[in-house]
């Protein structure tokens, strides 16, 4: 990994004293974590949540994030066997973790499309009070009817309006947390309430937002304290930082009011070759035979279990309909045009002599790996943070035991040696960990 020789125009000055902000995102689903490894702990056991959170607190991380979902993933109407089925409610789980941790921030993913605004604001405020100012809200949206079937209103929200409702929900929550009596009657939501939860030591839960669309960036610029970005490649990260800071200033906030934490998977080795071998192992396991067949079934719309994942692509025609969104993973623009996509895959497989599993490995979205020795990754991250290309990273662990151990026992010391990661907590609140002082809070209230 090379260091950065030039100062990019990111809208922020070089800061040799900048401190990195680190979180770990504990996912509820997905192939990015190798759940099947014999050394992996029970991913839904209380002891696992406690082990991970306490270990990250020992590593002086800013926050522990829980993913959440309103429905288990499915494939052709059946529960997807390659994803875990148990997903405890994030706020409930984090409330329990508040009693066995002391400093680390506790961030719950919660949906604005199907949540009731007052109920959600009250639950988040309660978590913030119980944790004495360590709560955060990872704001997410959805538009798919598949998830909506679990709710009385169903899949009623048009795709293009999901951030419109999200903005309304966030604004109501902030009014509630400020102790204001709220009342709203729009075509997207109706809410009336008088707050009855006291403010915490940090004032209100910290707002995190993930989304790279125009609507997502505007929501982050207007209301978020921290944004999760998919842009961790250097040039993309520079462009994203410049764009977000311009949008943030346009909403009357300080340009650097929002902390930028790209999502990454970190793979460490004692040597560069060992790290690359781990990456190969990870990709191979993340796209094993069962997952490869399930991936193609999503496009073919048919049972492909009789096909050998190490053999050629199915020689049958797919169902000529819109892609089945039952797994809830595809954007609307990716659910159509699948016949042309499959023909391209067939040509690619023929040209390269790829099996089903090899093709899926080739065409699946690449994980955002930062790999190398601890020193290499620490050097790279130090340059990125000091040049204010990013403010830190939200790490998606590929293994809940080995991956976490590597972060805490190997990467953190390397970052501390470079003076970019704290050697002790200096605050008791998540706001304090992130360096979001009263000025940021005041500008945030003004923007709302």
Short mmCIF file of C-alpha atoms in Angstrom, two decimals:
data_model
loop_
_atom_site.label_atom_id
_atom_site.label_comp_id
_atom_site.label_asym_id
_atom_site.label_seq_id
_atom_site.Cartn_x
_atom_site.Cartn_y
_atom_site.Cartn_z
CA UNK A 1 0.00 0.00 0.00
CA UNK A 2 1.41 3.33 -1.03
CA UNK A 3 1.11 6.50 0.98
CA UNK A 4 -0.42 9.68 -0.36
CA UNK A 5 2.09 12.21 -1.61
CA UNK A 6 -0.21 15.08 -2.48
CA UNK A 7 -2.86 16.95 -0.52
CA UNK A 8 -6.22 16.36 -2.22
CA UNK A 9 -8.91 19.00 -2.46
CA UNK A 10 -11.39 17.44 -0.07
CA UNK A 11 -12.67 20.65 1.42
CA UNK A 12 -10.70 20.16 4.65
CA UNK A 13 -7.18 21.06 5.71
CA UNK A 14 -4.43 18.57 6.50
CA UNK A 15 -4.43 17.77 10.23
CA UNK A 16 -1.38 15.99 11.64
CA UNK A 17 -3.21 15.59 14.96
CA UNK A 18 -6.35 14.03 13.53
CA UNK A 19 -7.66 10.99 15.38
CA UNK A 20 -9.27 8.04 13.65
CA UNK A 21 -12.84 7.05 14.48
CA UNK A 22 -13.58 3.35 14.36
CA UNK A 23 -16.73 1.31 14.54
CA UNK A 24 -17.58 -2.32 13.92
CA UNK A 25 -20.79 -3.25 12.18
CA UNK A 26 -22.22 -6.55 13.42
CA UNK A 27 -24.34 -7.68 10.48
CA UNK A 28 -27.47 -9.72 10.79
CA UNK A 29 -27.17 -11.33 7.38
CA UNK A 30 -24.96 -11.71 4.34
CA UNK A 31 -22.13 -13.65 2.78
CA UNK A 32 -19.52 -11.09 3.84
CA UNK A 33 -19.17 -12.88 7.19
CA UNK A 34 -18.18 -16.55 7.14
CA UNK A 35 -20.79 -17.85 9.57
CA UNK A 36 -20.12 -21.52 8.78
CA UNK A 37 -16.50 -21.58 9.95
CA UNK A 38 -16.09 -24.04 12.88
CA UNK A 39 -14.28 -21.39 14.92
CA UNK A 40 -17.09 -18.86 14.56
CA UNK A 41 -19.25 -18.38 17.67
CA UNK A 42 -23.03 -18.66 17.74
CA UNK A 43 -23.93 -15.46 15.91
CA UNK A 44 -27.20 -14.83 17.79
CA UNK A 45 -26.17 -15.91 21.29
CA UNK A 46 -26.11 -13.25 23.98
CA UNK A 47 -22.58 -14.29 24.95
CA UNK A 48 -21.38 -13.51 21.41
CA UNK A 49 -22.77 -9.99 21.47
CA UNK A 50 -21.19 -9.42 24.89
CA UNK A 51 -17.83 -10.86 23.79
CA UNK A 52 -17.65 -8.68 20.68
CA UNK A 53 -18.76 -5.44 22.36
CA UNK A 54 -16.43 -5.84 25.34
CA UNK A 55 -13.49 -6.73 23.11
CA UNK A 56 -14.07 -3.63 20.97
CA UNK A 57 -14.29 -1.51 24.10
CA UNK A 58 -10.90 -2.90 25.12
CA UNK A 59 -9.69 -1.71 21.69
CA UNK A 60 -11.09 1.79 22.44
CA UNK A 61 -13.45 1.77 19.47
CA UNK A 62 -15.95 4.59 19.09
CA UNK A 63 -18.98 2.43 18.49
CA UNK A 64 -20.54 -1.00 18.08
CA UNK A 65 -23.25 -1.13 15.42
CA UNK A 66 -26.05 -3.64 15.14
CA UNK A 67 -27.74 -4.34 11.84
CA UNK A 68 -31.46 -4.94 11.95
CA UNK A 69 -34.10 -6.34 9.67
CA UNK A 70 -37.85 -6.63 9.77
CA UNK A 71 -37.98 -9.96 7.96
CA UNK A 72 -35.66 -12.93 7.41
CA UNK A 73 -34.24 -13.27 3.91
CA UNK A 74 -35.98 -15.56 1.48
CA UNK A 75 -35.37 -17.13 -1.92
CA UNK A 76 -38.31 -18.12 -4.10
CA UNK A 77 -40.63 -17.82 -1.11
CA UNK A 78 -38.57 -20.02 1.24
CA UNK A 79 -36.22 -18.95 4.02
CA UNK A 80 -32.72 -18.59 2.62
CA UNK A 81 -30.68 -21.31 4.29
CA UNK A 82 -27.34 -19.55 3.84
CA UNK A 83 -28.35 -16.58 5.99
CA UNK A 84 -28.92 -16.68 9.72
CA UNK A 85 -32.55 -16.74 10.84
CA UNK A 86 -32.39 -15.18 14.30
CA UNK A 87 -32.05 -11.40 14.54
CA UNK A 88 -32.74 -9.87 17.98
CA UNK A 89 -34.23 -6.38 17.96
CA UNK A 90 -31.28 -3.99 17.85
CA UNK A 91 -32.45 -1.50 20.50
CA UNK A 92 -33.36 -4.28 22.93
CA UNK A 93 -30.01 -6.01 22.42
CA UNK A 94 -28.03 -2.79 22.83
CA UNK A 95 -29.94 -1.90 26.01
CA UNK A 96 -28.70 -5.18 27.44
CA UNK A 97 -25.14 -4.45 26.29
CA UNK A 98 -25.26 -1.05 27.98
CA UNK A 99 -25.14 -2.84 31.34
CA UNK A 100 -21.96 -4.82 30.52
CA UNK A 101 -20.00 -2.01 28.81
CA UNK A 102 -18.97 1.43 30.07
CA UNK A 103 -17.70 3.64 27.25
CA UNK A 104 -18.28 2.25 23.76
CA UNK A 105 -21.06 3.79 21.70
CA UNK A 106 -24.10 1.61 20.94
CA UNK A 107 -25.72 2.23 17.55
CA UNK A 108 -29.00 0.66 16.44
CA UNK A 109 -30.06 0.33 12.81
CA UNK A 110 -33.72 1.38 12.58
CA UNK A 111 -35.96 1.80 9.56
CA UNK A 112 -37.81 5.04 8.82
CA UNK A 113 -40.23 3.53 6.31
CA UNK A 114 -42.10 1.17 8.59
CA UNK A 115 -41.34 2.50 12.09
CA UNK A 116 -43.83 4.71 13.92
CA UNK A 117 -41.97 8.01 14.48
CA UNK A 118 -42.95 8.71 18.09
CA UNK A 119 -42.46 5.11 19.22
CA UNK A 120 -39.05 5.00 17.53
CA UNK A 121 -37.91 8.35 18.96
CA UNK A 122 -38.96 7.27 22.46
CA UNK A 123 -37.18 3.91 22.27
CA UNK A 124 -33.96 5.53 21.00
CA UNK A 125 -34.15 8.20 23.71
CA UNK A 126 -34.60 5.45 26.29
CA UNK A 127 -31.49 3.64 25.02
CA UNK A 128 -29.59 6.93 25.20
CA UNK A 129 -30.72 7.53 28.78
CA UNK A 130 -30.01 3.96 29.92
CA UNK A 131 -26.50 4.03 28.39
CA UNK A 132 -25.80 7.51 29.84
CA UNK A 133 -25.26 9.14 26.46
CA UNK A 134 -23.82 6.36 24.32
CA UNK A 135 -26.69 5.70 21.90
CA UNK A 136 -26.79 6.24 18.16
CA UNK A 137 -29.33 5.68 15.40
CA UNK A 138 -28.25 4.26 12.04
CA UNK A 139 -30.99 5.64 9.79
CA UNK A 140 -32.05 3.35 6.94
CA UNK A 141 -34.88 3.39 4.42
CA UNK A 142 -36.59 0.73 2.36
CA UNK A 143 -39.23 0.68 -0.32
CA UNK A 144 -39.74 -3.02 -0.97
CA UNK A 145 -43.19 -4.55 -0.55
CA UNK A 146 -41.57 -7.78 0.61
CA UNK A 147 -40.62 -6.18 3.93
CA UNK A 148 -43.83 -4.17 3.97
CA UNK A 149 -45.93 -7.33 4.07
CA UNK A 150 -45.03 -7.57 7.76
CA UNK A 151 -46.80 -4.27 8.44
CA UNK A 152 -50.38 -3.09 8.32
CA UNK A 153 -49.71 -0.57 5.59
CA UNK A 154 -47.80 -3.04 3.44
CA UNK A 155 -45.47 -1.98 0.65
CA UNK A 156 -47.16 1.34 0.22
CA UNK A 157 -44.19 3.71 -0.12
CA UNK A 158 -43.06 4.71 -3.60
CA UNK A 159 -39.33 4.26 -4.16
CA UNK A 160 -38.67 7.91 -4.91
CA UNK A 161 -40.35 9.06 -1.68
CA UNK A 162 -38.40 6.96 0.83
CA UNK A 163 -36.01 9.78 1.74
CA UNK A 164 -38.86 12.27 1.93
CA UNK A 165 -40.45 10.19 4.67
CA UNK A 166 -37.06 9.58 6.29
CA UNK A 167 -36.45 13.33 6.55
CA UNK A 168 -39.85 13.84 8.18
CA UNK A 169 -39.24 11.03 10.68
CA UNK A 170 -35.79 12.35 11.61
CA UNK A 171 -37.05 15.90 12.06
CA UNK A 172 -39.87 14.72 14.33
CA UNK A 173 -37.42 12.64 16.37
CA UNK A 174 -35.10 15.61 16.85
CA UNK A 175 -38.03 17.76 18.01
CA UNK A 176 -39.06 15.03 20.44
CA UNK A 177 -35.51 14.77 21.83
CA UNK A 178 -35.37 18.56 22.21
CA UNK A 179 -38.39 18.34 24.52
CA UNK A 180 -40.78 19.94 22.05
CA UNK A 181 -44.40 18.92 21.72
CA UNK A 182 -44.71 17.56 18.21
CA UNK A 183 -47.51 17.49 15.71
CA UNK A 184 -47.40 16.47 12.09
CA UNK A 185 -50.04 15.63 9.50
CA UNK A 186 -48.69 14.88 6.04
CA UNK A 187 -49.60 12.35 3.38
CA UNK A 188 -46.64 10.24 4.58
CA UNK A 189 -47.14 10.29 8.35
CA UNK A 190 -49.28 11.56 11.19
CA UNK A 191 -47.73 12.01 14.62
CA UNK A 192 -48.65 13.89 17.79
CA UNK A 193 -46.85 13.55 21.12
CA UNK A 194 -45.47 15.22 24.21
CA UNK A 195 -41.97 13.92 25.09
CA UNK A 196 -41.63 11.97 28.32
CA UNK A 197 -38.01 10.76 28.23
CA UNK A 198 -35.29 13.01 29.72
CA UNK A 199 -32.27 14.11 27.71
CA UNK A 200 -29.09 12.10 28.13
CA UNK A 201 -25.57 13.25 28.91
CA UNK A 202 -24.99 13.85 25.19
CA UNK A 203 -28.34 15.58 24.60
CA UNK A 204 -29.79 13.16 22.05
CA UNK A 205 -28.82 10.00 20.17
CA UNK A 206 -26.13 10.51 17.52
CA UNK A 207 -27.45 10.24 13.97
CA UNK A 208 -25.74 7.91 11.50
CA UNK A 209 -26.84 7.59 7.89
CA UNK A 210 -25.88 5.27 5.06
CA UNK A 211 -26.87 5.97 1.50
CA UNK A 212 -25.05 7.07 -1.61
CA UNK A 213 -27.95 8.29 -3.73
CA UNK A 214 -28.72 11.98 -4.09
CA UNK A 215 -31.50 11.65 -1.52
CA UNK A 216 -29.21 9.80 0.86
CA UNK A 217 -26.44 12.39 0.58
CA UNK A 218 -28.87 15.25 1.16
CA UNK A 219 -30.34 13.55 4.23
CA UNK A 220 -26.82 13.03 5.60
CA UNK A 221 -25.77 16.59 4.86
CA UNK A 222 -28.87 18.04 6.47
CA UNK A 223 -29.19 15.92 9.59
CA UNK A 224 -26.49 13.27 10.12
CA UNK A 225 -23.61 13.42 12.56
CA UNK A 226 -21.85 10.50 10.86
CA UNK A 227 -22.23 9.06 7.38
CA UNK A 228 -21.34 5.57 6.19
CA UNK A 229 -19.89 5.76 2.71
CA UNK A 230 -19.31 2.98 0.20
CA UNK A 231 -16.47 5.05 -1.26
CA UNK A 232 -13.24 3.84 0.30
CA UNK A 233 -11.05 3.71 -2.81
CA UNK A 234 -8.88 6.82 -2.70
CA UNK A 235 -10.23 8.80 -5.69
CA UNK A 236 -13.84 7.90 -4.89
CA UNK A 237 -13.37 8.86 -1.24
CA UNK A 238 -11.91 12.25 -2.23
CA UNK A 239 -14.84 12.97 -4.55
CA UNK A 240 -17.37 11.85 -1.94
CA UNK A 241 -15.83 14.00 0.82
CA UNK A 242 -15.82 17.06 -1.41
CA UNK A 243 -19.44 16.52 -2.46
CA UNK A 244 -20.75 15.84 1.05
CA UNK A 245 -18.98 18.84 2.56
CA UNK A 246 -20.37 21.09 -0.16
CA UNK A 247 -23.89 19.81 0.52
CA UNK A 248 -23.44 20.15 4.30
CA UNK A 249 -22.38 23.79 3.98
CA UNK A 250 -25.36 24.45 1.72
CA UNK A 251 -27.65 23.43 4.59
CA UNK A 252 -26.08 26.06 6.85
CA UNK A 253 -23.86 23.67 8.76
CA UNK A 254 -20.09 23.66 9.15
CA UNK A 255 -18.65 21.87 6.12
CA UNK A 256 -16.92 19.29 8.34
CA UNK A 257 -19.86 18.78 10.72
CA UNK A 258 -20.39 15.21 9.47
CA UNK A 259 -17.89 12.47 10.20
CA UNK A 260 -17.23 10.25 7.15
CA UNK A 261 -16.70 6.55 7.89
CA UNK A 262 -16.52 4.31 4.81
CA UNK A 263 -17.45 0.68 5.24
CA UNK A 264 -14.56 -1.77 4.86
CA UNK A 265 -13.59 -5.37 5.51
CA UNK A 266 -10.12 -5.57 7.05
CA UNK A 267 -7.98 -8.65 6.39
CA UNK A 268 -4.64 -8.73 8.20
CA UNK A 269 -1.66 -11.03 7.86
CA UNK A 270 1.82 -11.18 9.33
CA UNK A 271 3.07 -10.78 5.75
CA UNK A 272 1.42 -9.32 2.63
CA UNK A 273 1.26 -12.80 1.10
CA UNK A 274 -0.53 -14.18 4.15
CA UNK A 275 -3.07 -11.36 3.98
CA UNK A 276 -3.75 -12.03 0.30
CA UNK A 277 -4.18 -15.74 1.00
CA UNK A 278 -6.76 -14.84 3.64
CA UNK A 279 -8.60 -12.70 1.09
CA UNK A 280 -8.70 -15.62 -1.35
CA UNK A 281 -10.00 -17.90 1.42
CA UNK A 282 -12.64 -15.37 2.39
CA UNK A 283 -13.94 -14.84 -1.13
CA UNK A 284 -14.04 -18.56 -1.76
CA UNK A 285 -16.01 -19.24 1.41
CA UNK A 286 -18.30 -16.27 0.96
CA UNK A 287 -19.28 -17.65 -2.46
CA UNK A 288 -19.48 -21.34 -1.70
CA UNK A 289 -21.51 -23.77 -3.76
CA UNK A 290 -24.79 -23.37 -1.87
CA UNK A 291 -24.62 -19.58 -2.05
CA UNK A 292 -23.67 -19.69 -5.74
CA UNK A 293 -26.73 -21.76 -6.62
CA UNK A 294 -28.99 -19.50 -4.53
CA UNK A 295 -27.54 -16.47 -6.32
CA UNK A 296 -28.43 -17.86 -9.74
CA UNK A 297 -31.88 -19.00 -8.58
CA UNK A 298 -32.55 -15.37 -7.78
CA UNK A 299 -32.09 -14.57 -11.49
CA UNK A 300 -33.42 -17.74 -13.10
CA UNK A 301 -36.55 -17.81 -10.92
CA UNK A 302 -36.33 -21.60 -10.81
CA UNK A 303 -35.09 -24.39 -8.56
CA UNK A 304 -31.48 -25.01 -9.60
CA UNK A 305 -30.52 -27.32 -6.73
CA UNK A 306 -29.92 -30.21 -9.16
CA UNK A 307 -27.06 -28.31 -10.82
CA UNK A 308 -23.45 -28.82 -9.77
CA UNK A 309 -21.95 -25.52 -8.56
CA UNK A 310 -18.62 -26.68 -9.99
CA UNK A 311 -20.25 -27.41 -13.35
CA UNK A 312 -21.45 -25.21 -16.21
CA UNK A 313 -24.25 -22.66 -16.05
CA UNK A 314 -27.83 -23.95 -16.31
CA UNK A 315 -28.82 -24.78 -19.88
CA UNK A 316 -32.47 -23.89 -19.26
CA UNK A 317 -34.17 -20.58 -19.89
CA UNK A 318 -34.98 -18.33 -16.93
CA UNK A 319 -38.48 -17.24 -16.06
CA UNK A 320 -39.16 -14.17 -18.18
CA UNK A 321 -40.49 -11.95 -15.41
CA UNK A 322 -39.18 -9.25 -13.13
CA UNK A 323 -36.56 -10.50 -10.68
CA UNK A 324 -37.99 -11.93 -7.50
CA UNK A 325 -37.30 -9.31 -4.80
CA UNK A 326 -38.14 -11.67 -1.94
CA UNK A 327 -34.61 -11.64 -0.56
CA UNK A 328 -34.87 -7.89 -0.30
CA UNK A 329 -31.38 -7.27 -1.66
CA UNK A 330 -31.89 -5.76 -5.10
CA UNK A 331 -32.49 -2.18 -6.08
CA UNK A 332 -35.40 -1.55 -8.40
CA UNK A 333 -33.17 -0.76 -11.37
CA UNK A 334 -31.44 -4.12 -10.90
CA UNK A 335 -34.67 -6.13 -11.01
CA UNK A 336 -35.25 -5.78 -14.73
CA UNK A 337 -33.25 -6.61 -17.86
CA UNK A 338 -32.15 -9.92 -16.41
CA UNK A 339 -32.35 -11.86 -19.70
CA UNK A 340 -29.63 -9.71 -21.22
CA UNK A 341 -27.63 -10.05 -18.00
CA UNK A 342 -27.82 -13.84 -18.11
CA UNK A 343 -26.72 -13.92 -21.75
CA UNK A 344 -23.68 -11.81 -20.84
CA UNK A 345 -22.88 -14.22 -18.03
CA UNK A 346 -23.14 -17.18 -20.37
CA UNK A 347 -20.72 -15.56 -22.77
CA UNK A 348 -18.34 -14.69 -19.93
CA UNK A 349 -18.47 -18.24 -18.57
CA UNK A 350 -17.88 -19.68 -22.04
CA UNK A 351 -14.99 -17.35 -22.84
CA UNK A 352 -13.22 -18.03 -19.53
CA UNK A 353 -14.34 -21.59 -18.92
CA UNK A 354 -16.02 -20.67 -15.61
CA UNK A 355 -18.15 -22.94 -13.45
CA UNK A 356 -21.27 -21.66 -11.69
CA UNK A 357 -19.34 -20.89 -8.53
CA UNK A 358 -16.46 -19.29 -10.41
CA UNK A 359 -18.85 -17.10 -12.37
CA UNK A 360 -20.65 -15.96 -9.24
CA UNK A 361 -17.28 -15.17 -7.67
CA UNK A 362 -16.43 -13.09 -10.75
CA UNK A 363 -19.70 -11.14 -11.08
CA UNK A 364 -20.73 -10.66 -7.44
CA UNK A 365 -20.11 -7.20 -6.02
CA UNK A 366 -16.56 -7.13 -4.68
CA UNK A 367 -16.17 -6.67 -0.95
CA UNK A 368 -14.32 -3.52 0.03
CA UNK A 369 -11.16 -5.14 1.38
CA UNK A 370 -8.35 -3.28 3.07
CA UNK A 371 -5.72 -5.98 3.37
CA UNK A 372 -2.07 -6.21 4.29
CA UNK A 373 0.07 -6.30 7.40
CA UNK A 374 -1.09 -4.24 10.40
CA UNK A 375 1.66 -1.72 9.64
CA UNK A 376 0.59 -1.37 6.00
CA UNK A 377 -3.06 -0.82 6.85
CA UNK A 378 -2.17 1.58 9.68
CA UNK A 379 0.09 3.64 7.38
CA UNK A 380 -2.64 3.88 4.76
CA UNK A 381 -5.33 4.84 7.25
CA UNK A 382 -3.13 7.42 8.96
CA UNK A 383 -2.59 9.24 5.67
CA UNK A 384 -6.27 9.12 4.74
CA UNK A 385 -7.39 10.48 8.11
CA UNK A 386 -4.77 13.21 8.37
CA UNK A 387 -5.55 14.40 4.86
CA UNK A 388 -9.24 14.37 5.90
CA UNK A 389 -10.19 12.14 3.01
CA UNK A 390 -12.09 10.14 5.64
CA UNK A 391 -12.56 10.46 9.39
CA UNK A 392 -12.30 6.75 10.08
CA UNK A 393 -13.91 3.45 9.11
CA UNK A 394 -16.90 1.31 9.92
CA UNK A 395 -15.53 -2.23 9.77
CA UNK A 396 -17.54 -5.23 8.68
CA UNK A 397 -15.79 -8.24 10.25
CA UNK A 398 -15.36 -11.28 8.04
CA UNK A 399 -15.08 -13.50 11.11
CA UNK A 400 -16.59 -12.70 14.48
CA UNK A 401 -13.74 -14.14 16.48
CA UNK A 402 -10.54 -14.06 14.41
CA UNK A 403 -11.41 -10.83 12.59
CA UNK A 404 -12.22 -8.98 15.82
CA UNK A 405 -9.08 -10.28 17.56
CA UNK A 406 -6.92 -9.06 14.66
CA UNK A 407 -8.43 -5.58 14.85
CA UNK A 408 -7.99 -5.17 18.59
CA UNK A 409 -4.70 -7.00 19.13
CA UNK A 410 -2.83 -6.09 15.92
CA UNK A 411 -4.30 -3.10 14.07
CA UNK A 412 -5.11 -0.89 17.07
CA UNK A 413 -1.53 -1.02 18.46
CA UNK A 414 -0.17 -0.13 15.01
CA UNK A 415 -2.50 2.88 14.83
CA UNK A 416 -1.55 3.93 18.35
CA UNK A 417 2.14 3.79 17.43
CA UNK A 418 1.41 6.33 14.69
CA UNK A 419 -0.46 8.59 17.12
CA UNK A 420 -3.73 8.40 15.23
CA UNK A 421 -5.78 6.27 17.67
CA UNK A 422 -6.55 7.05 21.29
CA UNK A 423 -4.71 5.25 24.07
CA UNK A 424 -7.60 5.74 26.48
CA UNK A 425 -11.14 7.03 26.34
CA UNK A 426 -11.33 10.74 27.13
CA UNK A 427 -15.12 11.00 27.03
CA UNK A 428 -18.04 9.07 28.45
CA UNK A 429 -20.42 9.78 25.54
CA UNK A 430 -20.56 8.78 21.91
CA UNK A 431 -20.76 12.45 20.95
CA UNK A 432 -17.51 13.01 22.82
CA UNK A 433 -15.77 10.02 21.22
CA UNK A 434 -16.60 11.43 17.78
CA UNK A 435 -15.48 14.95 18.63
CA UNK A 436 -18.94 16.38 17.95
CA UNK A 437 -18.81 19.35 20.27
CA UNK A 438 -21.48 21.86 21.22
CA UNK A 439 -20.80 23.90 18.10
CA UNK A 440 -21.70 20.94 15.92
CA UNK A 441 -24.81 20.32 17.99
CA UNK A 442 -25.88 23.95 17.74
CA UNK A 443 -25.44 24.09 13.96
CA UNK A 444 -27.33 20.82 13.71
CA UNK A 445 -30.29 22.23 15.65
CA UNK A 446 -30.25 25.31 13.47
CA UNK A 447 -30.29 23.19 10.30
CA UNK A 448 -33.39 21.31 11.44
#
